[in-house]
Coordinates of C-alpha atoms and ligand atoms in Angstrom, one line a residue:
X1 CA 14.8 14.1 -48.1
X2 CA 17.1 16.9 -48.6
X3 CA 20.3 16.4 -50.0
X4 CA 23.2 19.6 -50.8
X5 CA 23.0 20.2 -54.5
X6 CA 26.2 21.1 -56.6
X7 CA 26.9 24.7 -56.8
X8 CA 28.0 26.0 -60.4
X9 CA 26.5 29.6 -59.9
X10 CA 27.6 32.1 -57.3
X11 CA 25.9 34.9 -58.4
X12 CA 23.8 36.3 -55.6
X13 CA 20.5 34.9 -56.8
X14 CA 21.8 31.5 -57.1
X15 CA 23.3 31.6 -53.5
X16 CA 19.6 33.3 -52.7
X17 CA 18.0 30.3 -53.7
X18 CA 20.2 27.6 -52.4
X19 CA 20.3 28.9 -49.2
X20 CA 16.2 29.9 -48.8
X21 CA 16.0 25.9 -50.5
X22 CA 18.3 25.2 -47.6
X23 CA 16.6 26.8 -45.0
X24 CA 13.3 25.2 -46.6
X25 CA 13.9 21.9 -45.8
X26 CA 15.0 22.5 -42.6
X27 CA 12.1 24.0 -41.3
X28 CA 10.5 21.0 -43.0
X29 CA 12.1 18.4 -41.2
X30 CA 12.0 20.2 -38.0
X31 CA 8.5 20.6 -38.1
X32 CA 7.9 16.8 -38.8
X33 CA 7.9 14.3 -36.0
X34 CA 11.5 13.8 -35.1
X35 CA 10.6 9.7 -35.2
X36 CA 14.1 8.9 -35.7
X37 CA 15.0 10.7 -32.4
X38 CA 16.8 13.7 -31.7
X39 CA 20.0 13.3 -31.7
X40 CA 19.9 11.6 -35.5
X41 CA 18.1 14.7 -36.6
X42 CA 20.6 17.0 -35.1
X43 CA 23.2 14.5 -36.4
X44 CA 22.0 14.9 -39.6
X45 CA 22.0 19.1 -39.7
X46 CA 24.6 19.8 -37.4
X47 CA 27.4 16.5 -37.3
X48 CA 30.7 17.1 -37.5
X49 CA 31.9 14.8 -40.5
X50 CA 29.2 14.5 -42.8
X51 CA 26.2 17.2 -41.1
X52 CA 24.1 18.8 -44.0
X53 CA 26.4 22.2 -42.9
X54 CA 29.7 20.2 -43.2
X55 CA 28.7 19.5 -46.9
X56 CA 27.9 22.8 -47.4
X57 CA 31.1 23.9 -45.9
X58 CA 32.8 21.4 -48.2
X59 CA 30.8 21.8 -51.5
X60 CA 30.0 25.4 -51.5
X61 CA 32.2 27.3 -49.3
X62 CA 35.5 25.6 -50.2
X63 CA 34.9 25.4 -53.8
X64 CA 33.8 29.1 -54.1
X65 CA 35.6 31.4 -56.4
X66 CA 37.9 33.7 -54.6
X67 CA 35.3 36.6 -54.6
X68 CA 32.2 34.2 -54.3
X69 CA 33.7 33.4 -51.0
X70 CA 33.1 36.2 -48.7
X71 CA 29.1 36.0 -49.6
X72 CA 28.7 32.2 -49.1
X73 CA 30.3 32.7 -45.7
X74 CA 28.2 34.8 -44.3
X75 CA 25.4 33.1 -45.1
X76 CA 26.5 30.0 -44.2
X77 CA 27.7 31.4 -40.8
X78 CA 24.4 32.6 -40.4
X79 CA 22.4 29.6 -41.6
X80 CA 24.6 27.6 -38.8
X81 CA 23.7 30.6 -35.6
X82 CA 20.0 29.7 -37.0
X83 CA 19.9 26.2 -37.4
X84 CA 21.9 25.7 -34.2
X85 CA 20.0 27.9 -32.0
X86 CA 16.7 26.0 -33.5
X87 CA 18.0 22.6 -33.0
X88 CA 18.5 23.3 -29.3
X89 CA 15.3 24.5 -28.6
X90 CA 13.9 21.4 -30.2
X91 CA 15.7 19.2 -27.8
X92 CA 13.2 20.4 -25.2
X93 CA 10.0 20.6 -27.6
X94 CA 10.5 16.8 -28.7
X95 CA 11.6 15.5 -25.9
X96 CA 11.2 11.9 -26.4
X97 CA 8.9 10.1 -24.1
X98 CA 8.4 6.5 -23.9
X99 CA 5.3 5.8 -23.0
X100 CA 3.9 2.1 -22.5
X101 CA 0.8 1.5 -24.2
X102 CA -0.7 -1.8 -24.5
X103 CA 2.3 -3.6 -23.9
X104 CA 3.8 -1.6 -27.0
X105 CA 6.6 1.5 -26.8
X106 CA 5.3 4.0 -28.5
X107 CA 7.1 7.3 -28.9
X108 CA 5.5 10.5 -28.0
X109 CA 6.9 13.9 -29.3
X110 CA 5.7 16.5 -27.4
X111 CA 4.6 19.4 -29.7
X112 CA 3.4 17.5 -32.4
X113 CA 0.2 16.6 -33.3
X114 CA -0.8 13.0 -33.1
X115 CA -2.0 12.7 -36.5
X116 CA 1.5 13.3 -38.4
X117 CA 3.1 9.8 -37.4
X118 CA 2.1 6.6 -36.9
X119 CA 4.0 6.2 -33.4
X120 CA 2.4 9.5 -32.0
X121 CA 0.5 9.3 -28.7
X122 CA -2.0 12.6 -28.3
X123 CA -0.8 14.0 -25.1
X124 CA -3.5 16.2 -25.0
X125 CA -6.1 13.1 -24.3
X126 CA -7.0 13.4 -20.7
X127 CA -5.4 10.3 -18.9
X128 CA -6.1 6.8 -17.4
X129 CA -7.2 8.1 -13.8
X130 CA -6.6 5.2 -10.7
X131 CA -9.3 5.0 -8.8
X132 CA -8.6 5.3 -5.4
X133 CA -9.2 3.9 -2.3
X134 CA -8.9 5.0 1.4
X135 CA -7.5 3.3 4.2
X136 CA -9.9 0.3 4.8
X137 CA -12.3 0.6 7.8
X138 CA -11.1 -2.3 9.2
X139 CA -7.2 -1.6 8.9
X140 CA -8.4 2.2 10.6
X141 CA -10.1 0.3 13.3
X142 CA -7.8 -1.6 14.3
X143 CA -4.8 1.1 13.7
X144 CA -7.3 3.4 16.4
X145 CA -7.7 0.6 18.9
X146 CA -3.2 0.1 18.9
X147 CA -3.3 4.1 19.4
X148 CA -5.0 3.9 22.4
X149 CA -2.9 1.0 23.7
X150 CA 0.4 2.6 23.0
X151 CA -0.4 5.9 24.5
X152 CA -0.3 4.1 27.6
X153 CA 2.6 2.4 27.0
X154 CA 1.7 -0.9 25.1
X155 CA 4.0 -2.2 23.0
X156 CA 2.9 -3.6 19.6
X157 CA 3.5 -7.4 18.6
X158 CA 3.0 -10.4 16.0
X159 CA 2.4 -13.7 15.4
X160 CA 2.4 -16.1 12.6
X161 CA -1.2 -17.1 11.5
X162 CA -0.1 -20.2 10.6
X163 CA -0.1 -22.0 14.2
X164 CA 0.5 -25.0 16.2
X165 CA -1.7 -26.6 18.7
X166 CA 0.5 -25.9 21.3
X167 CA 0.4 -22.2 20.8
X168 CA -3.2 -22.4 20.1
X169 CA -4.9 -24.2 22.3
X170 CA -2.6 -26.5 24.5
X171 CA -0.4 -23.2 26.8
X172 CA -3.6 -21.6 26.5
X173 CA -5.0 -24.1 28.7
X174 CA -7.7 -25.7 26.3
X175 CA -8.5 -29.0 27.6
X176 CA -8.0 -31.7 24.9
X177 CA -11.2 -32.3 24.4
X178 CA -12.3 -28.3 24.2
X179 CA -14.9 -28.2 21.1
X180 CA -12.8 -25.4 19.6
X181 CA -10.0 -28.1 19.1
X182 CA -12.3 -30.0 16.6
X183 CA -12.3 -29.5 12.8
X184 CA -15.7 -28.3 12.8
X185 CA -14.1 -24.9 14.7
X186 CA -10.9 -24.6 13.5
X187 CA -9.2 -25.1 10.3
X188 CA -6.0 -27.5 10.4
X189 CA -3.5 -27.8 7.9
X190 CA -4.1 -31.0 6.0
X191 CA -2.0 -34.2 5.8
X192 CA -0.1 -33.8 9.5
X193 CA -2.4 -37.0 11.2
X194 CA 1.6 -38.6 11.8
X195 CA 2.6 -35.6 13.8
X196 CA 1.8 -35.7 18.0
X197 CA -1.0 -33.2 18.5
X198 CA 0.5 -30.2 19.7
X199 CA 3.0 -29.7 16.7
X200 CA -0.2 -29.7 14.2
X201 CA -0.5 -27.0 12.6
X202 CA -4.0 -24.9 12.0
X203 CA -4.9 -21.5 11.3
X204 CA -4.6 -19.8 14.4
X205 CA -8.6 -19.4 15.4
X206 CA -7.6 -15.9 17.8
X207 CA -4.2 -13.8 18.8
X208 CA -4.1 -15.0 22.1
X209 CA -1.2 -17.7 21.2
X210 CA 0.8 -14.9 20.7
X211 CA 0.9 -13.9 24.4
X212 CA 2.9 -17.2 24.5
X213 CA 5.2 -16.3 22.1
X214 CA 5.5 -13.0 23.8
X215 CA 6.2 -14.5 27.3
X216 CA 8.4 -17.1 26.3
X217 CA 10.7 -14.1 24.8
X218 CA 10.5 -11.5 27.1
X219 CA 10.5 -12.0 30.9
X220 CA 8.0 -9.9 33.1
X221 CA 7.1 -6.9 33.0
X222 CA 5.2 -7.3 30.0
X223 CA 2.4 -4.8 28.0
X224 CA 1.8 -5.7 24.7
X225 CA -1.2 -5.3 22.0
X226 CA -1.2 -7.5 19.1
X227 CA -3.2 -7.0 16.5
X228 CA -4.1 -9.3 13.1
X229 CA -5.7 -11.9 11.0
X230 CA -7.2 -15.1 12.4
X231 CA -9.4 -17.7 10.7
X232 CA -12.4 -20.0 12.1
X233 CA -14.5 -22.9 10.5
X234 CA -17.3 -20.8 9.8
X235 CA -19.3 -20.9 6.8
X236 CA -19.9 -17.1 5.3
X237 CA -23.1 -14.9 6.4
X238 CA -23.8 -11.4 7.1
X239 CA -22.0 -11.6 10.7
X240 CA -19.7 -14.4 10.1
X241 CA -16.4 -15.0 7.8
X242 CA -13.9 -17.7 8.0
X243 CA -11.2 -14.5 8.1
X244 CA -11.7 -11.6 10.6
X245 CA -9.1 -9.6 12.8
X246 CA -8.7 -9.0 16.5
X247 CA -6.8 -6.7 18.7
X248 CA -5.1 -8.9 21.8
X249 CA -3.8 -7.2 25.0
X250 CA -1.4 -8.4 27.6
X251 CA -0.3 -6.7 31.1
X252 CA 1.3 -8.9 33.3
X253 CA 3.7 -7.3 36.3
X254 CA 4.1 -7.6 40.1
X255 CA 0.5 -6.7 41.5
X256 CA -1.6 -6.3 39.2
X257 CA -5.0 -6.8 39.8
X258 CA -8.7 -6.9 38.6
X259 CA -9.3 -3.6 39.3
X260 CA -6.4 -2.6 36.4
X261 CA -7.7 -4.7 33.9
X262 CA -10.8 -2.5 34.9
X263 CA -9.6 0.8 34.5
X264 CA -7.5 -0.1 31.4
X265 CA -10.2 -1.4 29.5
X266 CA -12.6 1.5 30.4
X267 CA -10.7 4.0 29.5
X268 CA -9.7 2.4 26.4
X269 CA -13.2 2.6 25.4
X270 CA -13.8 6.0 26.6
X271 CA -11.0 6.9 24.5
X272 CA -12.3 5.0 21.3
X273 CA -16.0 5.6 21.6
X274 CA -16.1 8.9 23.6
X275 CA -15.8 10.0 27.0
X276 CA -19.6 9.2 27.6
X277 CA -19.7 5.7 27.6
X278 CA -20.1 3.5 30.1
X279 CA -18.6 0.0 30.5
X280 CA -20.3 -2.6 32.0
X281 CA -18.2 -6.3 33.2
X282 CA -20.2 -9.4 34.2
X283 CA -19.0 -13.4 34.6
X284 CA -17.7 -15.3 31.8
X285 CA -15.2 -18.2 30.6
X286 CA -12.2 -18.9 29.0
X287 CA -9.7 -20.9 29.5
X288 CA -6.7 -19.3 29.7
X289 CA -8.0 -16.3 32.2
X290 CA -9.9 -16.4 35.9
X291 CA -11.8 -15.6 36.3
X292 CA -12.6 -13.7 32.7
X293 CA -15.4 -11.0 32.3
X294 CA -17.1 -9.8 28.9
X295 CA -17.0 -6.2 28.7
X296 CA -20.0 -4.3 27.1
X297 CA -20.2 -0.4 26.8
X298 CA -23.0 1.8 26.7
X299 CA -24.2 2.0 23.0
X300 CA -22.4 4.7 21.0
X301 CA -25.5 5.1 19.0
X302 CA -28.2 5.9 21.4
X303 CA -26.2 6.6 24.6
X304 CA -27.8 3.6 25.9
X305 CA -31.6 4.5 25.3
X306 CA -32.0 1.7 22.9
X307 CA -32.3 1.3 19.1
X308 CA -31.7 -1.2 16.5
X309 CA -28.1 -1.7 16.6
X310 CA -28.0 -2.7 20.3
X311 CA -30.9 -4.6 19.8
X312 CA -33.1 -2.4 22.1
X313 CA -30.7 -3.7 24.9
X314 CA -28.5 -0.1 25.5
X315 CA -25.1 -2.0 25.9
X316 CA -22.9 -3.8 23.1
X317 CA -20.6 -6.7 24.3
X318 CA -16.8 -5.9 22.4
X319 CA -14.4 -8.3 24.3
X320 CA -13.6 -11.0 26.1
X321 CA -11.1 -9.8 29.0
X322 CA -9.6 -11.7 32.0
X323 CA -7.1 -12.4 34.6
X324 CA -4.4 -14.8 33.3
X325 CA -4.8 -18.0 35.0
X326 CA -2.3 -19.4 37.0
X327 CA -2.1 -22.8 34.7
X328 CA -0.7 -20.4 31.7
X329 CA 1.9 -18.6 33.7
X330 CA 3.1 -22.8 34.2
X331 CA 4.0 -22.7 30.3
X332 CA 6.4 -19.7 31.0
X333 CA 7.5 -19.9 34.1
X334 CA 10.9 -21.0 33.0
X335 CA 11.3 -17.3 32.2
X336 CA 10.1 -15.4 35.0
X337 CA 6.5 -16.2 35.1
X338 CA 6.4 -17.5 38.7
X339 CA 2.4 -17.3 39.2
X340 CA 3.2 -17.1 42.7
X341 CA 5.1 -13.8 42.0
X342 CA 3.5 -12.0 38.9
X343 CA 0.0 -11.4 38.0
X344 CA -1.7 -9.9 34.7
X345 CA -4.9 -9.6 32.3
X346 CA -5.4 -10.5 29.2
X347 CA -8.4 -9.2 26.5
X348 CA -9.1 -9.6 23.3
X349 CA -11.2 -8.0 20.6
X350 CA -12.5 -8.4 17.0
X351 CA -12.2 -5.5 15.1
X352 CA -14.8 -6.3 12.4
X353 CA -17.6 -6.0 14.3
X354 CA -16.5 -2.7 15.7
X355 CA -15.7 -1.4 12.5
X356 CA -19.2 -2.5 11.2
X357 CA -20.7 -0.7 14.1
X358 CA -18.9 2.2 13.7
X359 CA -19.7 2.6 9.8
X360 CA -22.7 1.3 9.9
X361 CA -21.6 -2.0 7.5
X362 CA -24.4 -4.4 7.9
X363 CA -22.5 -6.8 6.0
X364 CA -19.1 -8.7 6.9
X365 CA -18.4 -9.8 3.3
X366 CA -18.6 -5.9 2.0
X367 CA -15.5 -5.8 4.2
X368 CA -13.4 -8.7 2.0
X369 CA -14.8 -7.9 -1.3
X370 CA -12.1 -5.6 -1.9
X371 CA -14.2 -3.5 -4.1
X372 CA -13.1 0.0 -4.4
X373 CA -17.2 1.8 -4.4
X374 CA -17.2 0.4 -0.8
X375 CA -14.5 1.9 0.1
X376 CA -14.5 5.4 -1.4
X377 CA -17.2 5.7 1.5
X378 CA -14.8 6.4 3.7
X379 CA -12.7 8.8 1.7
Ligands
DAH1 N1 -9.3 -15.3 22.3 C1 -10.7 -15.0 22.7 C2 -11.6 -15.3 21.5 O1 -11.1 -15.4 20.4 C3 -10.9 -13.6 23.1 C4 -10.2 -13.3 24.4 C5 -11.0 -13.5 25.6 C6 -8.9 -13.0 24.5 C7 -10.4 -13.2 26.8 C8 -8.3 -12.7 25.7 C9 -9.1 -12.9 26.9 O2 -7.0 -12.4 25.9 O3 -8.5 -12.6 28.1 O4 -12.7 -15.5 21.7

């Protein structure tokens, strides 16, 4: 380390040397690593009350001779311009970067190479690259399907997943003995055998519970989609999973009839599969709607010729769709739902299923792997 030597000899080759010596070990340090930091190194050169200059100032300048003096100003005046004008420019060569690596801060300064200190990071190393993901097929799916609802003025709501009976089942008009209700079906919270039936809770096994929830806060006129996770008592295959998603629709208003849940429905497939497909209703049962309908469309893979992923058949069934019975409108009709006065439809969708259709996944698990090679296929 540089420190300012005593001066004895002003002749000019002695103030030659001590300044070159001075200059010297400057360049020497600034070419180093500043490990210390900056601002220490430019402390050290350039502070006020004790800077390498400031000695020299004191030691050399202030003791000179009287005719020594002019000479060892100048050059000091210039050795300050220099090592001044230097020191700033390092400020933005050695920035100091703090860079996290393996739970340790090590100090990076740019400029330097990595092998002169201990602390050094080689910037120069290409870096840790993220792999990325896209937007997963079934999240896109299901984000399409809302599209197409709110473009004819749907609404979008939630529900929790964590669910009573009541919401579940009982105001969707199950009958307390509907297989669904059992623990083979549905998954129930454990531990609640004190609490009175409806207040048990479950994993909701679809979204429809949430056109309660929607009625009992909003009054007529009502259109809503509602998309999310439910949960069923299935054990995991190709085509099943105890988690999946649906989309749920609800329209209810003065005079609305069969032939809107119609049109809706067909256009919304039009709109998601193309303008070419067909939908097809025929007789079906739930519960909660009457009467209800399945809705199939023509394939969207062979136009309805036939082929392996309609199962030679031409049509795909994608929902369960229906006109809300009367008994549900009883839950509500505190709130406006008089079933004598209003009339809806209801339909409901899982998402999966189209997404695997639409991307060709022939396997529901690939979908809740979470494995990022899956999902770069849809980048
Ligand atoms: N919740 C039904 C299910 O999970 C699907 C469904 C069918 C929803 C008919 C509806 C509907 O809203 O009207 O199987």
């Amino acid at each position: 380390m540089y420190t300012v030597p005593q001066l004895d000899d002003y002749s000019q080759e002695s103030l030659e040397k001590a300044f070159a010596e001075l200059r010297a070990a400057f360049d020497s340090e600034a070419q180093a690593p500043l490990d210390a930091g900056w601002k220490t190194f430019r402390d050290r050169w350039l502070g006020r009350t004790n800077g390498i200059l400031t000695q020299v100032n004191e030691q050399w300048l202030k003791a000179a001779p009287a005719e020594g003096k002019r000479e060892v100003g100048r050059r000091l005046n210039d050795a300050k311009d220099e090592i001044g004008r230097r020191v700033d420019e390092l400020k933005v060569e050695h920035r100091d970067v703090v860079v996290a690596v393996t739970g340790v801060q090590a100090r990076a300064s740019f400029g330097s190479p990595s092998v002169s200190g201990t602390h050094n990071l080689d910037v120069t190393l290409p870096g840790i690259r993220r792999p990325l993901g896209t937007e997963h097929p079934v999240i896109r799916t299901m984000n399409e399907i809302v599209a197409v609802f709110r473009a004819m003025g749907y609404s979008i709501g939630e529900g929790p997943e964590i669910e009573s009976d009541y919401y579940n089942f009982e105001a969707l008009n199950f009958p307390p003995n509907h297989p669904a209700r059992d623990s083979q079906d549905t998954l129930f919270v454990a531990g609640q055998e004190q609490k009175p039936a409806r207040e048990r809770l479950l994993l909701r096994t679809h979204t429809s519970p949430v056109q309660i929830r929607t009625m009992e806060k909003q009054p007529p006129p009502v259109r809503i989609v509602i998309p999310g996770k439910v949960y069923r008592h299935d054990t995991p295959d190709a085509s099943h999973s105890p988690l999946f998603h649906q989309v749920e629709g609800l329209a209810v208003d003065t005079g609305i009839t069969f032939s809107d849940l119609k049109g809706t429905l067909d256009h919304a497939m039009k709109a998601l599969f193309g303008s070419s497909v067909k939908t097809r209703f025929f007789p079906s049962f739930f519960p909660f709607t009457e009467p209800s309908a399945d809705v199939a469309v023509t394939c969207f893979k062979c136009n309805g010729k036939g082929c392996r992923l309609c199962k030679q058949s031409g049509w795909i069934e994608l929902l369960g769709s229906g006109m809300v019975d009367p008994a549900v409108f009883g839950f509500v009709k505190k709130n406006g739902y008089d079933p004598e006065k209003v009339s809806g439809f209801a339909f409901g969708m899982g998402v999966d299923r189209i997404a695997m259709m639409k991307y060709e996944i022939d396997d529901i698990s690939l979908l809740f792997q979470g494995d990022v090679r899956f999902l770069e296929q849809f980048a």
